[in-house]
Tab-separated table of C-alpha atoms in Angstrom:
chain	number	residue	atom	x	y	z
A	1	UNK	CA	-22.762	-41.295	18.474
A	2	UNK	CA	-24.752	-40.829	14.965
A	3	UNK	CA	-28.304	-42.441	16.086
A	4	UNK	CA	-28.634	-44.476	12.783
A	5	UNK	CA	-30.545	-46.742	14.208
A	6	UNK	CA	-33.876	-48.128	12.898
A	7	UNK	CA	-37.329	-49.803	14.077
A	8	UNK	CA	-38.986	-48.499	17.187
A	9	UNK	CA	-38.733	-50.281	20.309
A	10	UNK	CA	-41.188	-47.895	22.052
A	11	UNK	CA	-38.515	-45.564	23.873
A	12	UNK	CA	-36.966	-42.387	23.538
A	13	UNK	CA	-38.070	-39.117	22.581
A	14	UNK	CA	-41.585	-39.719	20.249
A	15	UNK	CA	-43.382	-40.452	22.556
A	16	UNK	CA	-43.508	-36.671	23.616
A	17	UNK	CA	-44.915	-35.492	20.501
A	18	UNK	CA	-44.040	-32.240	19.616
A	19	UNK	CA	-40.351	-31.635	20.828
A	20	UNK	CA	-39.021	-28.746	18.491
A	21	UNK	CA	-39.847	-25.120	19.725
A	22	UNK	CA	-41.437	-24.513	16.271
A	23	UNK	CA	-43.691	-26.804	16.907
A	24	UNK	CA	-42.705	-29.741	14.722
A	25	UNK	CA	-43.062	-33.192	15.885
A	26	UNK	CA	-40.697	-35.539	16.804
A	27	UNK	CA	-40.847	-37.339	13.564
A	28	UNK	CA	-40.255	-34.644	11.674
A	29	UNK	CA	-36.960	-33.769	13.291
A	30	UNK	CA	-35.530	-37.292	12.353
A	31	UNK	CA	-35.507	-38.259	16.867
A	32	UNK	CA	-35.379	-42.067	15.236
A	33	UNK	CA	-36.219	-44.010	18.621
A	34	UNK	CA	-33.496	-46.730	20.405
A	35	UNK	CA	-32.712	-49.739	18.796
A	36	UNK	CA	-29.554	-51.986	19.975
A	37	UNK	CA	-27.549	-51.449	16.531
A	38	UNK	CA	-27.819	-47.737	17.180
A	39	UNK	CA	-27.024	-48.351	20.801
A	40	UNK	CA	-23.558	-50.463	19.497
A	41	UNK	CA	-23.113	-47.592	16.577
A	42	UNK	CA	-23.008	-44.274	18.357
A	43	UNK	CA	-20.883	-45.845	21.379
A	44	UNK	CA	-18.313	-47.292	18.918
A	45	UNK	CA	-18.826	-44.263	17.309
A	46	UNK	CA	-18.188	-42.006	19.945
A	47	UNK	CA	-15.182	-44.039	21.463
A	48	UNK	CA	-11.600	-42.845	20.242
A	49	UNK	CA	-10.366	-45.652	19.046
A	50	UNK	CA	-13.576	-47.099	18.429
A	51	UNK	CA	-13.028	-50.702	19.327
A	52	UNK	CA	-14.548	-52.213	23.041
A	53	UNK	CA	-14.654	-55.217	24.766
A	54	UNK	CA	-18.748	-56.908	24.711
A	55	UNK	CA	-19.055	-56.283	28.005
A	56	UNK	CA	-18.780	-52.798	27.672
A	57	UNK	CA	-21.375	-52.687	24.765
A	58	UNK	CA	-23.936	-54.962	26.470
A	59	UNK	CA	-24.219	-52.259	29.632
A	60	UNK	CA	-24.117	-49.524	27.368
A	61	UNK	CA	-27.599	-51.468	25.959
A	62	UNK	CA	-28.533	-51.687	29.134
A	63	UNK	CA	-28.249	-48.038	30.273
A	64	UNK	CA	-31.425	-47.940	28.019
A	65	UNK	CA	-33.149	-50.961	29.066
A	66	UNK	CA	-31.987	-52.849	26.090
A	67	UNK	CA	-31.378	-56.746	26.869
A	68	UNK	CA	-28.063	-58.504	26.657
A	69	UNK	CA	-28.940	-60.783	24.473
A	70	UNK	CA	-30.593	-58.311	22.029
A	71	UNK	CA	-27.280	-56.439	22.026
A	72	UNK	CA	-25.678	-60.028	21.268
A	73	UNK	CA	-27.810	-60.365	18.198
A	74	UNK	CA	-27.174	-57.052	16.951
A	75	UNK	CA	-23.776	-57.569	17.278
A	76	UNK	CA	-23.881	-60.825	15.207
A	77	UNK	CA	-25.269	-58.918	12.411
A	78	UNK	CA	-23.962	-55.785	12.324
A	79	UNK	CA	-20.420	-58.234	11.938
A	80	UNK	CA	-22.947	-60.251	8.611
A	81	UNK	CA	-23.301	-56.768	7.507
A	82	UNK	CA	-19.726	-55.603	7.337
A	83	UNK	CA	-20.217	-52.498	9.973
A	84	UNK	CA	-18.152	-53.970	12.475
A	85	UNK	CA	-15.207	-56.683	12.943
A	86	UNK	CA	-14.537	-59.302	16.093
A	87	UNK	CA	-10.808	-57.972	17.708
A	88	UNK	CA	-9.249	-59.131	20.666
A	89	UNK	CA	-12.554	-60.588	22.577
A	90	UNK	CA	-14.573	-57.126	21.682
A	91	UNK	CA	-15.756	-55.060	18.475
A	92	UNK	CA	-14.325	-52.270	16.511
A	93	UNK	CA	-15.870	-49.946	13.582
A	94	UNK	CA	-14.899	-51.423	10.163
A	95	UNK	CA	-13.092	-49.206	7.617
A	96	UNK	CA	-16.581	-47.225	5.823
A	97	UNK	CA	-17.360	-46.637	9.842
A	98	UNK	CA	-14.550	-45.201	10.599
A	99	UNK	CA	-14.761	-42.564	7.642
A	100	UNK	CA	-17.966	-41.766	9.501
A	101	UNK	CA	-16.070	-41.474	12.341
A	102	UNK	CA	-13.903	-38.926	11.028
A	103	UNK	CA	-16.565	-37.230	9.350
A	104	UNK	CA	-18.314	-36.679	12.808
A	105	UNK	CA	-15.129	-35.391	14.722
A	106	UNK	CA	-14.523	-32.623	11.596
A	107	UNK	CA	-18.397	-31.520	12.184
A	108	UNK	CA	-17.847	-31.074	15.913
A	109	UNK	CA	-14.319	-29.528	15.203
A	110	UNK	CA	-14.354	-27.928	11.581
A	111	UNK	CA	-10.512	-27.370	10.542
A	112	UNK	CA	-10.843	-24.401	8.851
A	113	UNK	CA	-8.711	-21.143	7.790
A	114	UNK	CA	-9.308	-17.675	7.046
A	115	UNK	CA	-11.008	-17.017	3.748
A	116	UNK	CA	-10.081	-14.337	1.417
A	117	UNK	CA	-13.105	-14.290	-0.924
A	118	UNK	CA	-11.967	-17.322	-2.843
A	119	UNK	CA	-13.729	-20.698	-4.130
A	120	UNK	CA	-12.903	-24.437	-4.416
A	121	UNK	CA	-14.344	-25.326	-7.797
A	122	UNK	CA	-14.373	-29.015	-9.342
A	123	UNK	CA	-15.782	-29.583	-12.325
A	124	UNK	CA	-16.262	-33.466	-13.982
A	125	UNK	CA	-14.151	-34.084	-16.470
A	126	UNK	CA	-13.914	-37.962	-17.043
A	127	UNK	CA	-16.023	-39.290	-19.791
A	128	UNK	CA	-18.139	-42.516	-19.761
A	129	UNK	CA	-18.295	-42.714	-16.320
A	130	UNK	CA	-20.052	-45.769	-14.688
A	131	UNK	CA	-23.063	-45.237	-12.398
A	132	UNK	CA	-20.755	-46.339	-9.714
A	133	UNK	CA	-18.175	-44.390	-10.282
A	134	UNK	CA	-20.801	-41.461	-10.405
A	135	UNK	CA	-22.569	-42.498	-7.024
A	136	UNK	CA	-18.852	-42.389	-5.162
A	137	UNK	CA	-17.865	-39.052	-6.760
A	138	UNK	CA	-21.089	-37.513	-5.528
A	139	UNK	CA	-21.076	-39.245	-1.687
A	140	UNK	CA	-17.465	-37.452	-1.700
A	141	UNK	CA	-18.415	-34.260	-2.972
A	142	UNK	CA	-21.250	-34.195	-0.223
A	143	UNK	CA	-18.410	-35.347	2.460
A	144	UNK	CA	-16.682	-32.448	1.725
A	145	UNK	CA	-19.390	-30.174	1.717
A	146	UNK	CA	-19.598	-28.764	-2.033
A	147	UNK	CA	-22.520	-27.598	-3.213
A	148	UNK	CA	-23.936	-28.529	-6.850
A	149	UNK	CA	-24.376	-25.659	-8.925
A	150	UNK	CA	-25.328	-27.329	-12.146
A	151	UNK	CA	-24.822	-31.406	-13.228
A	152	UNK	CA	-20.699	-31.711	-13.250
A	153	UNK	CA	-20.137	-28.145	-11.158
A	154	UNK	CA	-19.417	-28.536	-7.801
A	155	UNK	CA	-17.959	-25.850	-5.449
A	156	UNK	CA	-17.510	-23.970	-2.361
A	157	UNK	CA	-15.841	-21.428	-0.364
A	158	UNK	CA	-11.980	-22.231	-0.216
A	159	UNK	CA	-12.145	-21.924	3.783
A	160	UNK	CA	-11.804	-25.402	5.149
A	161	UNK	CA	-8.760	-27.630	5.981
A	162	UNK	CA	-9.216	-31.401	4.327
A	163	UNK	CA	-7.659	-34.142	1.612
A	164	UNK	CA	-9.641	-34.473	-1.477
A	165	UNK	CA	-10.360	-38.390	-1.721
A	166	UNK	CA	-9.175	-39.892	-4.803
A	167	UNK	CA	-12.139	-40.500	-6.180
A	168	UNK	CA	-12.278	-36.933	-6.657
A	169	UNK	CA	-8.872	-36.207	-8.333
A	170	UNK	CA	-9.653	-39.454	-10.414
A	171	UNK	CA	-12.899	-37.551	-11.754
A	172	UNK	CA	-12.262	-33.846	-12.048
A	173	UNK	CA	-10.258	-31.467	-12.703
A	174	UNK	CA	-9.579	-28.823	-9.520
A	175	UNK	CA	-9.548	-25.147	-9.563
A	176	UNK	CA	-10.143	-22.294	-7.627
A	177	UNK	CA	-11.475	-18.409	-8.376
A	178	UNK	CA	-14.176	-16.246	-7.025
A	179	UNK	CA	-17.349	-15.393	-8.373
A	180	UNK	CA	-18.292	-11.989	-10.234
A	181	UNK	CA	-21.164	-11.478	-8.444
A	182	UNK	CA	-22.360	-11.001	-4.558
A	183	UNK	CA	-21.200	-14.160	-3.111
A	184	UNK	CA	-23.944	-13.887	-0.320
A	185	UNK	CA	-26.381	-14.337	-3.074
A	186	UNK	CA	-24.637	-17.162	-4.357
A	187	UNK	CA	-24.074	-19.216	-1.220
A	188	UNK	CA	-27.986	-18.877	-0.463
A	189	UNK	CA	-28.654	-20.327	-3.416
A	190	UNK	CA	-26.400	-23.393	-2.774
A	191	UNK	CA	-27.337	-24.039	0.619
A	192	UNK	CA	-30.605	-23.820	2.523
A	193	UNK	CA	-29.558	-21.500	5.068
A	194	UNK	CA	-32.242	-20.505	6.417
A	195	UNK	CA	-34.281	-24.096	6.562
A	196	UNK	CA	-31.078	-25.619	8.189
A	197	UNK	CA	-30.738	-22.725	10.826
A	198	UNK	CA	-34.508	-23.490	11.815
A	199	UNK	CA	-33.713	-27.009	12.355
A	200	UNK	CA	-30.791	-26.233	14.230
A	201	UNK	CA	-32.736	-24.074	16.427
A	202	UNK	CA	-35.830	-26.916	16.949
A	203	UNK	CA	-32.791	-29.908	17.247
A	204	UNK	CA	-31.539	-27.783	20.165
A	205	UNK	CA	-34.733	-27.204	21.953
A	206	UNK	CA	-35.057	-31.251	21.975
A	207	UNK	CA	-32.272	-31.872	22.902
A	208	UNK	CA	-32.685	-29.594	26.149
A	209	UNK	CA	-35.738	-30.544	26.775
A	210	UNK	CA	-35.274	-34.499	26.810
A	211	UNK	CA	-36.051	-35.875	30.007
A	212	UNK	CA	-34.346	-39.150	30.331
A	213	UNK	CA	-31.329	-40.816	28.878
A	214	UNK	CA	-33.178	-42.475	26.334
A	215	UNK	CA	-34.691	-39.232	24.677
A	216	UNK	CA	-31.483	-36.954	25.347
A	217	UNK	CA	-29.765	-40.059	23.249
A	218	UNK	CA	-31.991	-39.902	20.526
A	219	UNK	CA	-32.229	-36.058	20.148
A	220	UNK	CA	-28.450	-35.669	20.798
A	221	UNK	CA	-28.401	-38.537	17.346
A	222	UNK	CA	-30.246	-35.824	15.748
A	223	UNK	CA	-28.306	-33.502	16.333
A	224	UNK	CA	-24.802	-35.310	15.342
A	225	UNK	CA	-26.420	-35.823	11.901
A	226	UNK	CA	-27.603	-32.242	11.575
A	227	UNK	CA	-24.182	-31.066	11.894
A	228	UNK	CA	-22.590	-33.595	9.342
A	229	UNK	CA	-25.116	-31.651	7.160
A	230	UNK	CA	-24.038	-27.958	7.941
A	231	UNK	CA	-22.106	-26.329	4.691
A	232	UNK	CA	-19.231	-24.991	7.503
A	233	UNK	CA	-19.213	-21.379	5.387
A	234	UNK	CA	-17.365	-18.559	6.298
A	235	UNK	CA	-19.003	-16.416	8.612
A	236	UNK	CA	-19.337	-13.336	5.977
A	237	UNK	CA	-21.411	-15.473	4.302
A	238	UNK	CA	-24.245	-15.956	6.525
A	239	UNK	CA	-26.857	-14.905	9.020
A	240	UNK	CA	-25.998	-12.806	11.484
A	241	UNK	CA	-27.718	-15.408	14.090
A	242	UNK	CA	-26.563	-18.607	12.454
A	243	UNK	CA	-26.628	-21.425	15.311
A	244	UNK	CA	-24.210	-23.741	14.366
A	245	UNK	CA	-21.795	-22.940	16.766
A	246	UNK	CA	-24.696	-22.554	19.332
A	247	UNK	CA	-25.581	-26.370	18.281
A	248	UNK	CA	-21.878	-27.678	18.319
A	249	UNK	CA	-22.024	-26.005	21.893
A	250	UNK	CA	-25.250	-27.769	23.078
A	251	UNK	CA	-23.909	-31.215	21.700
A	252	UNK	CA	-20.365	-30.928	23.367
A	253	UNK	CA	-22.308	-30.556	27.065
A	254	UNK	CA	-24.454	-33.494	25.929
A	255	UNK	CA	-21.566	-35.759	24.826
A	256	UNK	CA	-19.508	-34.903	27.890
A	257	UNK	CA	-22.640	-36.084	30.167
A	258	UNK	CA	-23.563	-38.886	28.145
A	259	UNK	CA	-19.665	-40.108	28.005
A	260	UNK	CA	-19.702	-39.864	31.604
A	261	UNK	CA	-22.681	-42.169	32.471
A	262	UNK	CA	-21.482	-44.450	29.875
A	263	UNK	CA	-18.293	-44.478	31.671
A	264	UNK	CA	-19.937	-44.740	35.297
A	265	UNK	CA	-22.046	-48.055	34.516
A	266	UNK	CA	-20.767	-49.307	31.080
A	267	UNK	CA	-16.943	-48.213	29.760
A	268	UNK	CA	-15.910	-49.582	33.100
């Protein structure tokens, strides 16, 4: 699931206010409420492969009181808008979805390897580079989790497992060292740390504290897009009580219970 969806229909998890155990509203930790395109999205999205019959996406609407034929209709235009294609009597995730897809699955399950203290380091080298071309470099460099440190310097820790797109190769030139300096320092200073690891912590306590289907849907959403966000560093570099794998933890049991009502009454 990702939870993308948009509008309010009145259910899911704002109506209970303040939902974060530091006290921050539902709002402010992004529980967007139920619409049927985020219905459609996150079961697509959570299906492997992500294609299913109408049938199956109409009771997954309905799960959460959503009508058939507002599912129908969302359907329709998610199709106008290019997120998903008509196959074989159902609907699958079209190509940009199903980078999202993957993107998702390496949040839940980060491919990573040991780190010995050394840095992925691209730095832009094309000239005369279109504002296109400059919006796609910078989407990838966020999909693969490097970190700005000035306009044109992007880096990392050289401790996860993944292709660079060629978007990247096409723009920069690749190279990898270590810094002279404490690397602790230099990773808060990328990355947010500690404001991500307190909205981990608030994400969770939603999430466990959601008392239907509709809100544990909506905070699990959260969730899923929290961890897209998290800079997967090696654990020398941060808090001793980081929560991502805490998080990851939390969102597996939710998943596994939400797959299995899906299954039950709609995936049938």
């Amino acid at each position: 699931m990702d939870g993308s969806g948009k509008g309010n229909d009145g259910s899911g998890a704002t109506e209970r206010g303040r939902d974060g155990q530091d006290g921050r509203s539902a709002e402010e930790l992004g529980l967007r409420p139920l619409t049927a395109r985020s219905v459609v999205l996150s079961t697509l999205l959570g299906h492997h492969p992500p294609h299913l019959p109408v049938r199956s996406l109409v009771g997954a609407g309905g799960l959460f009181g959503i009508a058939e034929g507002t599912i129908r209709v969302a359907l329709s235009r998610m199709v106008a808008a290019g997120d998903l294609e008509q196959r074989d009597g159902g609907y699958a995730l079209t190509a940009r979805l199903l980078e999202r897809q993957a993107r998702q699955d390496d949040s839940l399950s980060p491919r990573t390897r040991r780190w010995h203290g050394q840095w992925e380091i691209a730095v832009v080298t094309a000239e005369r580079r279109p504002a296109a071309e400059r919006a796609a470099l910078r989407q990838a460099m966020t999909g693969l989790r490097l970190a700005e440190l000035r306009e044109g310097t992007w880096l990392r820790p050289a401790n996860l497992v993944r292709q660079h797109p060629s978007v990247v190769a096409g723009q920069c030139t690749l190279l990898t060292g270590a810094p002279d300096g404490d690397p602790v320092r230099l990773a808060e200073g990328l990355w947010d740390l500690d404001g991500w690891a307190r909205r981990a912590r608030a994400l969770r306590a939603a999430l466990e504290q959601a008392a239907e289907p509709a809100g544990e849907f909506t905070a699990g959403a959260a969730v899923l897009r929290h961890l897209i966000a998290d800079p997967l560093l090696p654990d020398d570099l941060l808090p001793g009580d980081w929560p991502g794998t805490q998080l990851r933890q939390r969102y597996e049991a939710f998943r596994e219970g939400m797959g299995r009502l899906l299954h039950a009454h709609a995936l049938r």
